[in-house]
Every structure is written in C-alpha cells, then in structure tokens.
Short mmCIF file of C-alpha atoms and ligand atoms in Angstrom, two decimals:
data_model
loop_
_atom_site.label_atom_id
_atom_site.label_comp_id
_atom_site.label_asym_id
_atom_site.label_seq_id
_atom_site.Cartn_x
_atom_site.Cartn_y
_atom_site.Cartn_z
CA UNK A 1 17.60 15.14 5.50
CA UNK A 2 18.93 12.35 3.32
CA UNK A 3 16.41 11.04 0.82
CA UNK A 4 16.75 7.27 0.38
CA UNK A 5 16.23 5.95 -3.16
CA UNK A 6 15.00 2.40 -3.39
CA UNK A 7 13.18 0.05 -5.72
CA UNK A 8 12.01 -2.09 -2.80
CA UNK A 9 8.37 -1.53 -1.78
CA UNK A 10 9.12 -3.18 1.58
CA UNK A 11 11.99 -0.78 2.34
CA UNK A 12 9.88 2.25 1.33
CA UNK A 13 6.97 1.04 3.47
CA UNK A 14 9.20 0.85 6.56
CA UNK A 15 9.58 4.66 6.39
CA UNK A 16 5.78 5.06 6.35
CA UNK A 17 5.41 2.80 9.38
CA UNK A 18 7.98 4.93 11.23
CA UNK A 19 5.95 8.09 10.54
CA UNK A 20 8.00 9.25 7.55
CA UNK A 21 7.13 10.69 4.15
CA UNK A 22 7.68 8.59 1.01
CA UNK A 23 7.18 9.37 -2.69
CA UNK A 24 5.82 6.42 -4.65
CA UNK A 25 4.75 5.63 -8.21
CA UNK A 26 1.14 5.25 -9.32
CA UNK A 27 -0.43 4.91 -12.77
CA UNK A 28 -1.44 8.61 -12.75
CA UNK A 29 1.47 10.57 -11.25
CA UNK A 30 3.91 10.01 -8.36
CA UNK A 31 2.38 10.61 -4.91
CA UNK A 32 3.92 11.91 -1.66
CA UNK A 33 2.61 9.61 1.04
CA UNK A 34 2.24 9.37 4.81
CA UNK A 35 0.20 7.25 7.24
CA UNK A 36 -3.31 8.76 7.19
CA UNK A 37 -3.74 8.16 10.94
CA UNK A 38 -0.54 10.00 11.97
CA UNK A 39 -1.20 13.73 12.26
CA UNK A 40 2.53 14.39 12.63
CA UNK A 41 3.37 12.50 9.45
CA UNK A 42 0.59 14.14 7.43
CA UNK A 43 1.82 17.56 8.54
CA UNK A 44 5.21 16.78 7.00
CA UNK A 45 3.59 16.34 3.57
CA UNK A 46 2.16 19.87 3.68
CA UNK A 47 5.58 21.20 4.73
CA UNK A 48 7.60 19.36 2.08
CA UNK A 49 5.22 20.50 -0.69
CA UNK A 50 4.55 23.97 0.74
CA UNK A 51 0.93 23.06 0.19
CA UNK A 52 -1.86 25.37 1.42
CA UNK A 53 -3.47 23.64 4.41
CA UNK A 54 -6.98 24.23 3.01
CA UNK A 55 -6.33 21.70 0.24
CA UNK A 56 -7.40 18.13 1.23
CA UNK A 57 -5.43 14.96 0.46
CA UNK A 58 -6.49 11.74 -1.25
CA UNK A 59 -6.18 8.49 0.74
CA UNK A 60 -4.73 5.47 -1.09
CA UNK A 61 -5.72 1.93 -0.18
CA UNK A 62 -4.21 -1.42 -1.10
CA UNK A 63 -7.50 -3.29 -0.91
CA UNK A 64 -11.23 -2.63 -0.71
CA UNK A 65 -11.47 -3.60 2.98
CA UNK A 66 -9.34 -0.58 3.93
CA UNK A 67 -12.01 1.80 2.59
CA UNK A 68 -14.05 1.00 5.70
CA UNK A 69 -11.34 2.55 7.90
CA UNK A 70 -11.64 5.87 6.04
CA UNK A 71 -15.32 6.32 5.22
CA UNK A 72 -18.32 6.42 7.55
CA UNK A 73 -20.56 5.14 4.75
CA UNK A 74 -20.32 4.07 1.12
CA UNK A 75 -23.11 5.63 -0.96
CA UNK A 76 -24.60 3.28 -3.53
CA UNK A 77 -23.21 5.27 -6.47
CA UNK A 78 -19.71 5.03 -4.96
CA UNK A 79 -20.09 1.28 -4.54
CA UNK A 80 -20.81 0.99 -8.24
CA UNK A 81 -17.80 3.11 -9.25
CA UNK A 82 -15.54 1.15 -6.87
CA UNK A 83 -16.76 -2.16 -8.24
CA UNK A 84 -16.06 -1.10 -11.81
CA UNK A 85 -12.97 1.15 -11.65
CA UNK A 86 -10.89 0.08 -8.60
CA UNK A 87 -8.01 -0.43 -8.87
CA UNK A 88 -7.40 2.38 -11.35
CA UNK A 89 -7.13 6.13 -11.97
CA UNK A 90 -10.33 7.12 -10.12
CA UNK A 91 -10.85 8.87 -6.76
CA UNK A 92 -14.27 8.70 -5.07
CA UNK A 93 -15.19 11.32 -2.46
CA UNK A 94 -17.00 9.71 0.50
CA UNK A 95 -18.25 10.83 3.92
CA UNK A 96 -15.22 10.75 6.24
CA UNK A 97 -14.84 8.46 9.23
CA UNK A 98 -14.22 10.18 12.59
CA UNK A 99 -10.98 8.16 12.88
CA UNK A 100 -9.29 10.19 10.12
CA UNK A 101 -7.51 13.28 11.50
CA UNK A 102 -8.98 16.48 10.08
CA UNK A 103 -5.58 17.74 8.86
CA UNK A 104 -5.74 15.03 6.15
CA UNK A 105 -8.97 16.38 4.69
CA UNK A 106 -8.30 20.07 5.42
CA UNK A 107 -11.21 20.11 7.85
CA UNK A 108 -13.77 18.69 5.40
CA UNK A 109 -16.17 15.99 6.54
CA UNK A 110 -15.53 14.10 3.30
CA UNK A 111 -12.50 12.12 2.10
CA UNK A 112 -11.19 11.23 -1.36
CA UNK A 113 -10.25 7.55 -1.68
CA UNK A 114 -8.37 5.79 -4.45
CA UNK A 115 -6.88 2.34 -5.09
CA UNK A 116 -3.91 2.50 -7.48
CA UNK A 117 -3.45 -0.43 -9.83
CA UNK A 118 0.29 -0.80 -10.50
CA UNK A 119 1.81 -3.90 -8.96
CA UNK A 120 4.65 -1.99 -7.27
CA UNK A 121 2.13 0.43 -5.70
CA UNK A 122 -0.07 -2.39 -4.45
CA UNK A 123 2.91 -4.12 -2.87
CA UNK A 124 3.98 -0.87 -1.24
CA UNK A 125 0.49 -0.17 0.16
CA UNK A 126 0.07 -3.70 1.43
CA UNK A 127 3.46 -3.48 3.22
CA UNK A 128 2.40 -0.14 4.75
CA UNK A 129 -0.59 -1.91 6.31
CA UNK A 130 -2.45 1.40 6.59
CA UNK A 131 -4.11 3.75 4.11
CA UNK A 132 -1.62 6.32 2.84
CA UNK A 133 -2.65 9.93 2.14
CA UNK A 134 -0.81 11.38 -0.82
CA UNK A 135 -1.00 14.47 -2.97
CA UNK A 136 1.10 14.59 -6.14
CA UNK A 137 4.80 14.62 -5.18
CA UNK A 138 5.62 18.08 -6.60
CA UNK A 139 6.21 21.41 -4.90
CA UNK A 140 2.78 23.11 -4.82
CA UNK A 141 2.03 24.86 -8.09
CA UNK A 142 4.63 22.92 -10.12
CA UNK A 143 3.70 20.25 -12.66
CA UNK A 144 3.03 16.85 -11.07
CA UNK A 145 5.95 14.41 -11.33
CA UNK A 146 5.55 11.47 -13.70
CA UNK A 147 9.02 9.99 -13.03
CA UNK A 148 11.07 9.45 -9.85
CA UNK A 149 13.71 11.82 -11.22
CA UNK A 150 11.09 14.59 -11.44
CA UNK A 151 10.17 13.84 -7.81
CA UNK A 152 13.78 14.41 -6.77
CA UNK A 153 13.95 17.73 -8.67
CA UNK A 154 11.44 19.09 -6.16
CA UNK A 155 11.84 16.84 -3.11
CA UNK A 156 15.48 15.74 -2.74
CA UNK A 157 16.51 16.36 0.86
CA UNK A 158 12.95 17.17 1.97
CA UNK A 159 11.47 13.66 2.23
CA UNK A 160 12.59 10.34 3.71
CA UNK A 161 12.44 8.13 0.66
CA UNK A 162 11.47 7.76 -2.99
CA UNK A 163 10.27 4.41 -4.29
CA UNK A 164 11.62 4.19 -7.82
CA UNK A 165 9.17 2.77 -10.36
CA UNK A 166 8.45 3.20 -14.05
CA UNK A 167 7.23 6.47 -15.57
CA UNK A 168 3.51 6.93 -14.88
CA UNK A 169 1.32 5.13 -17.41
CA UNK A 170 -1.37 7.86 -17.72
CA UNK A 171 0.61 10.95 -16.72
CA UNK A 172 -2.35 13.04 -15.50
CA UNK A 173 -3.94 12.99 -12.03
CA UNK A 174 -6.93 10.76 -11.26
CA UNK A 175 -10.54 11.59 -12.05
CA UNK A 176 -12.20 12.86 -8.85
CA UNK A 177 -15.92 12.14 -8.47
CA UNK A 178 -17.93 13.40 -5.49
CA UNK A 179 -20.29 10.64 -4.34
CA UNK A 180 -21.58 12.51 -1.28
CA UNK A 181 -24.01 14.35 -3.55
CA UNK A 182 -26.72 12.89 -5.73
CA UNK A 183 -26.24 12.84 -8.66
CA UNK A 184 -22.49 12.27 -8.28
CA UNK A 185 -20.36 15.07 -9.70
CA UNK A 186 -16.97 15.00 -11.39
CA UNK A 187 -14.70 17.52 -9.63
CA UNK A 188 -11.60 16.87 -11.72
CA UNK A 189 -11.43 15.12 -15.11
CA UNK A 190 -8.89 12.31 -15.53
CA UNK A 191 -8.20 9.05 -17.31
CA UNK A 192 -11.58 7.61 -16.36
CA UNK A 193 -13.85 9.73 -18.56
CA UNK A 194 -17.31 11.06 -17.70
CA UNK A 195 -18.61 8.88 -20.53
CA UNK A 196 -17.23 5.80 -18.75
CA UNK A 197 -18.61 6.92 -15.37
CA UNK A 198 -22.05 7.35 -16.97
CA UNK A 199 -21.96 3.74 -18.16
CA UNK A 200 -22.14 2.84 -14.47
CA UNK A 201 -24.15 5.78 -13.05
CA UNK A 202 -25.95 7.39 -16.03
CA UNK A 203 -26.87 10.72 -14.38
CA UNK A 204 -23.29 11.59 -13.28
CA UNK A 205 -22.71 15.34 -13.64
CA UNK A 206 -19.73 16.80 -15.41
CA UNK A 207 -19.19 19.86 -13.17
CA UNK A 208 -16.14 20.88 -15.11
CA UNK A 209 -18.33 21.71 -18.07
CA UNK A 210 -21.28 22.89 -15.98
CA UNK A 211 -18.86 25.52 -14.57
CA UNK A 212 -21.29 27.37 -12.29
CA UNK A 213 -18.34 29.16 -10.72
CA UNK A 214 -18.22 27.59 -7.25
CA UNK A 215 -15.41 25.04 -7.06
CA UNK A 216 -16.43 22.14 -4.78
CA UNK A 217 -12.96 20.70 -4.93
CA UNK A 218 -10.79 23.06 -2.88
CA UNK A 219 -7.72 22.22 -4.97
CA UNK A 220 -9.27 23.55 -8.15
CA UNK A 221 -9.10 27.15 -6.98
CA UNK A 222 -5.34 27.01 -6.49
CA UNK A 223 -2.95 27.71 -9.33
CA UNK A 224 -1.87 24.37 -10.72
CA UNK A 225 0.43 22.36 -12.90
CA UNK A 226 2.45 25.34 -14.10
CA UNK A 227 5.97 25.41 -15.43
CA UNK A 228 7.98 28.65 -15.18
CA UNK A 229 7.61 29.05 -18.96
CA UNK A 230 4.36 30.59 -20.20
CA UNK A 231 1.96 28.00 -21.54
CA UNK A 232 -0.27 28.80 -24.50
CA UNK A 233 -2.85 26.84 -26.39
CA UNK A 234 -1.59 26.87 -29.96
CA UNK A 235 -4.19 28.56 -32.16
CA UNK A 236 -2.20 29.24 -35.32
CA UNK A 237 1.03 30.82 -36.46
CA UNK A 238 -0.42 34.35 -36.43
CA UNK A 239 -0.50 34.00 -32.66
CA UNK A 240 3.20 33.30 -32.21
CA UNK A 241 5.64 35.46 -30.35
CA UNK A 242 8.64 34.65 -32.53
CA UNK A 243 11.05 36.91 -30.64
CA UNK A 244 11.08 34.51 -27.71
CA UNK A 245 12.45 31.01 -27.32
CA UNK A 246 9.59 28.62 -27.67
CA UNK A 247 8.63 24.97 -27.56
CA UNK A 248 5.85 22.87 -29.01
CA UNK A 249 4.04 19.74 -27.87
CA UNK A 250 1.28 18.03 -29.80
CA UNK A 251 0.33 15.41 -32.27
CA UNK A 252 2.15 15.82 -35.55
CA UNK A 253 4.66 18.33 -36.79
CA UNK A 254 5.12 21.77 -35.20
CA UNK A 255 4.00 24.40 -37.71
CA UNK A 256 6.89 26.74 -36.83
CA UNK A 257 10.57 26.65 -35.81
CA UNK A 258 11.16 26.13 -32.15
CA UNK A 259 13.85 25.03 -29.75
CA UNK A 260 12.17 22.04 -28.20
CA UNK A 261 9.60 19.75 -29.74
CA UNK A 262 7.68 16.77 -28.39
CA UNK A 263 5.76 14.96 -31.10
CA UNK A 264 3.24 12.45 -29.84
CA UNK A 265 1.45 9.89 -31.94
CA UNK A 266 -1.72 9.59 -29.83
CA UNK A 267 -3.69 11.66 -27.29
CA UNK A 268 -2.72 9.08 -24.65
CA UNK A 269 0.97 9.60 -25.38
CA UNK A 270 0.45 13.38 -25.32
CA UNK A 271 -1.17 13.14 -21.87
CA UNK A 272 1.68 10.95 -20.62
CA UNK A 273 4.30 13.41 -21.91
CA UNK A 274 2.79 16.79 -20.94
CA UNK A 275 4.23 17.32 -17.43
CA UNK A 276 7.56 15.76 -18.32
CA UNK A 277 7.82 18.17 -21.25
CA UNK A 278 6.91 21.16 -19.06
CA UNK A 279 9.81 20.25 -16.77
CA UNK A 280 12.20 19.74 -19.69
CA UNK A 281 11.25 23.20 -21.01
CA UNK A 282 12.03 24.78 -17.65
CA UNK A 283 15.43 23.07 -17.49
CA UNK A 284 16.15 24.62 -20.90
CA UNK A 285 14.87 28.10 -20.00
CA UNK A 286 12.25 28.09 -22.73
CA UNK A 287 9.95 31.13 -22.51
CA UNK A 288 6.81 29.93 -24.27
CA UNK A 289 5.33 26.45 -24.56
CA UNK A 290 2.72 26.07 -27.30
CA UNK A 291 0.36 23.15 -26.75
CA UNK A 292 -1.72 21.81 -29.62
CA UNK A 293 -5.42 21.50 -28.72
CA UNK A 294 -7.09 18.05 -28.88
CA UNK A 295 -10.72 16.90 -29.04
CA UNK A 296 -12.38 16.96 -25.61
CA UNK A 297 -13.34 13.32 -25.31
CA UNK A 298 -11.82 10.45 -23.34
CA UNK A 299 -8.52 11.52 -21.75
CA UNK A 300 -8.55 14.53 -24.12
CA UNK A 301 -10.93 16.26 -21.67
CA UNK A 302 -8.41 15.92 -18.82
CA UNK A 303 -5.51 16.91 -21.06
CA UNK A 304 -7.26 20.12 -22.21
CA UNK A 305 -8.22 20.89 -18.58
CA UNK A 306 -4.58 20.68 -17.46
CA UNK A 307 -3.29 22.72 -20.41
CA UNK A 308 -5.88 25.46 -19.77
CA UNK A 309 -5.00 25.59 -16.07
CA UNK A 310 -1.31 25.82 -16.87
CA UNK A 311 -2.06 28.62 -19.36
CA UNK A 312 -4.10 30.72 -16.89
O1 TXA B 1 -3.83 10.80 -9.35
C1 TXA B 1 -3.93 11.38 -8.27
O2 TXA B 1 -5.03 11.67 -7.77
C2 TXA B 1 -2.64 11.72 -7.54
C3 TXA B 1 -1.98 10.42 -7.12
C4 TXA B 1 -0.76 10.62 -6.27
O3 TXA B 1 -2.92 9.60 -6.47
N1 TXA B 1 -2.91 12.57 -6.42
C5 TXA B 1 -3.25 13.86 -6.57
O4 TXA B 1 -3.42 14.52 -5.38
O5 TXA B 1 -3.41 14.38 -7.66
P1 TXA B 1 -3.51 16.12 -5.27
O6 TXA B 1 -3.53 16.40 -3.83
O7 TXA B 1 -2.42 16.71 -6.06
O8 TXA B 1 -4.92 16.46 -5.85
C6 TXA B 1 -6.06 16.06 -5.14
C7 TXA B 1 -7.26 16.83 -5.63
C8 TXA B 1 -7.22 18.26 -5.18
O9 TXA B 1 -7.77 19.08 -6.20
C9 TXA B 1 -8.11 18.25 -3.94
O10 TXA B 1 -8.67 19.50 -3.67
C10 TXA B 1 -9.14 17.21 -4.33
O11 TXA B 1 -8.44 16.24 -5.06
N2 TXA B 1 -9.73 16.57 -3.15
C11 TXA B 1 -9.10 15.78 -2.24
N3 TXA B 1 -9.95 15.42 -1.26
C12 TXA B 1 -11.15 16.00 -1.55
C13 TXA B 1 -12.44 16.03 -0.90
N4 TXA B 1 -12.66 15.41 0.24
N5 TXA B 1 -13.42 16.74 -1.50
C14 TXA B 1 -13.20 17.39 -2.66
N6 TXA B 1 -12.02 17.40 -3.31
C15 TXA B 1 -11.00 16.73 -2.76
MG1 MG B 2 -1.34 17.99 -7.13
#
C-alpha cells in the first residue's frame, strides 16, 4: 500500500470518509484514525499496529455535539471536565452508545472520548464529519510517535495517509479519567494533572498512586512505550553499566560520558522530547538509556509514569 503524505486536512479526511486509515497530529502524540462507525475501517487500525484486540480505542471529536453520537449519557462529573478541559489533552471515559461498534471499545460498554485542540486536528476532524477512533500511531509496544517522520518509521506502507503537522506540543498521551464511576478515577496520568482535575471535581481519585493492583484501563496491563534499548531511571553513577553504549536524557548535564545526550531546560521540554529521544537511541543502537527522575507533580507525574513503564 502506498502511504500518501499530505499537509492538507481536507485531503487526509477524504481517506477517512472512504473507510481508510489516516495518521494525524494532535497536541499529545500522533494518532492512527478511522471512522468509528465503520467496523471494517477500525479493524484495519488493529492490523496496522498489531494491537491486541482487548485494548479499546479513544474516539476523537471535532466539536462537543459529536459526543452525543458516542455516549449514551454524560455523567455530571464528565460534563464539568468537558466544560473546563475540552479541547485539550484529556480523555473522559463515558457509557457507550449502542451505535458504536464493539470492536472500537474492545467489547467494553464504555468509551473514551477526547477533543484535540490543535487547529490542524480540528480542521481534519471537521472535514471527516464523523468521530474518529485513534490509538497512538506506533506499532504496539513501541514509543508513541511525536512527529510525522516517527509515524512513517512504523507505518509507511501500512496505512493510507499521514497528515503532516508540527511535532506534538506535549509529547505524552492524554490523561484518561473514568467518569462512569463515582468518584471519577484517573486511569492514565497526562498533561492535565490530577491537581487540575480536582479543581473541577475535588474528590477525583488518582488510581495510579492508589495502585490496588487491578488495572481498570485495559491498555495499562500491556507492555508500553518501550524502545529496543534498555531504559533505566538514573539513580547515580554507582549504578552505571559503563561497558555498554549508553545515553542520557534529563534536565542539566549528564554526570557521566555517554554517546547520546538530550539536555532539556524544563520538565515540559523533557516530556516533549522523551519518545523522540527513545527512537533516536534505537536508530543509533544505544544499549542503555538513563533517564533523570523529576518531581511527580504536574506533567512530571505522567513523565515518571512513562519512564517507569519503559523501564519495566
Ligand atoms: O493522547 C492520546 O490519548 C492519544 C492521541 C492519539 O489521542 N491516543 C492514545 O491512544 O494514547 P492509545 O490507544 O495509545 O491509548 C489509549 C488508552 C489505553 O490505555 C486504553 O486501554 C485506554 O486508553 N482506554 C481507551 N478506552 C477506554 C475505556 N473505555 N475504558 C478504559 N480505558 C480505556
Ligand atoms: Mg498507545
């Protein structure tokens, strides 16, 4: 299959309307989209990504009215999150409408819904005229793509089209909050922090920290976000395996000699760079990637979550 590259949202949307699969930019990471109401099209996403079929997809909408086509009800807590954080890097899990084919939600009776904020994404979704389900546009298990070039590393020849936009502004996947339970529970940390969610719904639970073992979000049990290189949280130079080729990413200077270094000046920049650096390390056959720990607040919580998962 030839993968069309375009910077035209209208051209990319035509592939969706014909039942195709299109990678598109969002503020979090690039997504791999298909028409939510076409079972055939949704199936192609799972094939292109080699994604386990028990892992549900997030539906992306261009406007608030479209949420009504996906959800059978909007709990009051969800309404408050939507009002405050849409469009943006937040996914709310809602009770699913019967209209949505069960392949999209891996058989669950709930559906994750998100409204991306970038102008190019909004134009694309409005041209599609239908909600678009999209996981991150990487091969399952690989780091999510934050640039269209990273999408092509995994997907060239496997999808119909890539809509070329800027590198993702946040660089980590959206915060997922389950609003079908009361109190609402964060299933995956992201750029919208639990602190911010609690400003709107004060009793929101941070299940990531509660860690009672049972993952409610099916995706969290799968191995995630991993480069081929071994990822380690940098704890000090006594911990280093100096025989191997290694790389360092963090804020400030690496405290040892290594082949590849990404120095970031803020936690936000670090989050934006993480997956791109993982991919760069793999292209250079680095064996170990040392990641400097950051404080677990704001986007630092999501960043540490992704580093820990990659290090597992
Ligand atoms: O930022 C993002 O969310 C990106 C962009 C493309 O929007 N998408 C993304 O999708 O990260 P994906 O499929 O890579 O991750 C979706 C996560 C998975 O962990 C999945 O299990 C969870 O959200 N999820 C999706 N629907 C769910 C549902 N109904 N209930 C619980 N968890 C759900
Ligand atoms: Mg993903």
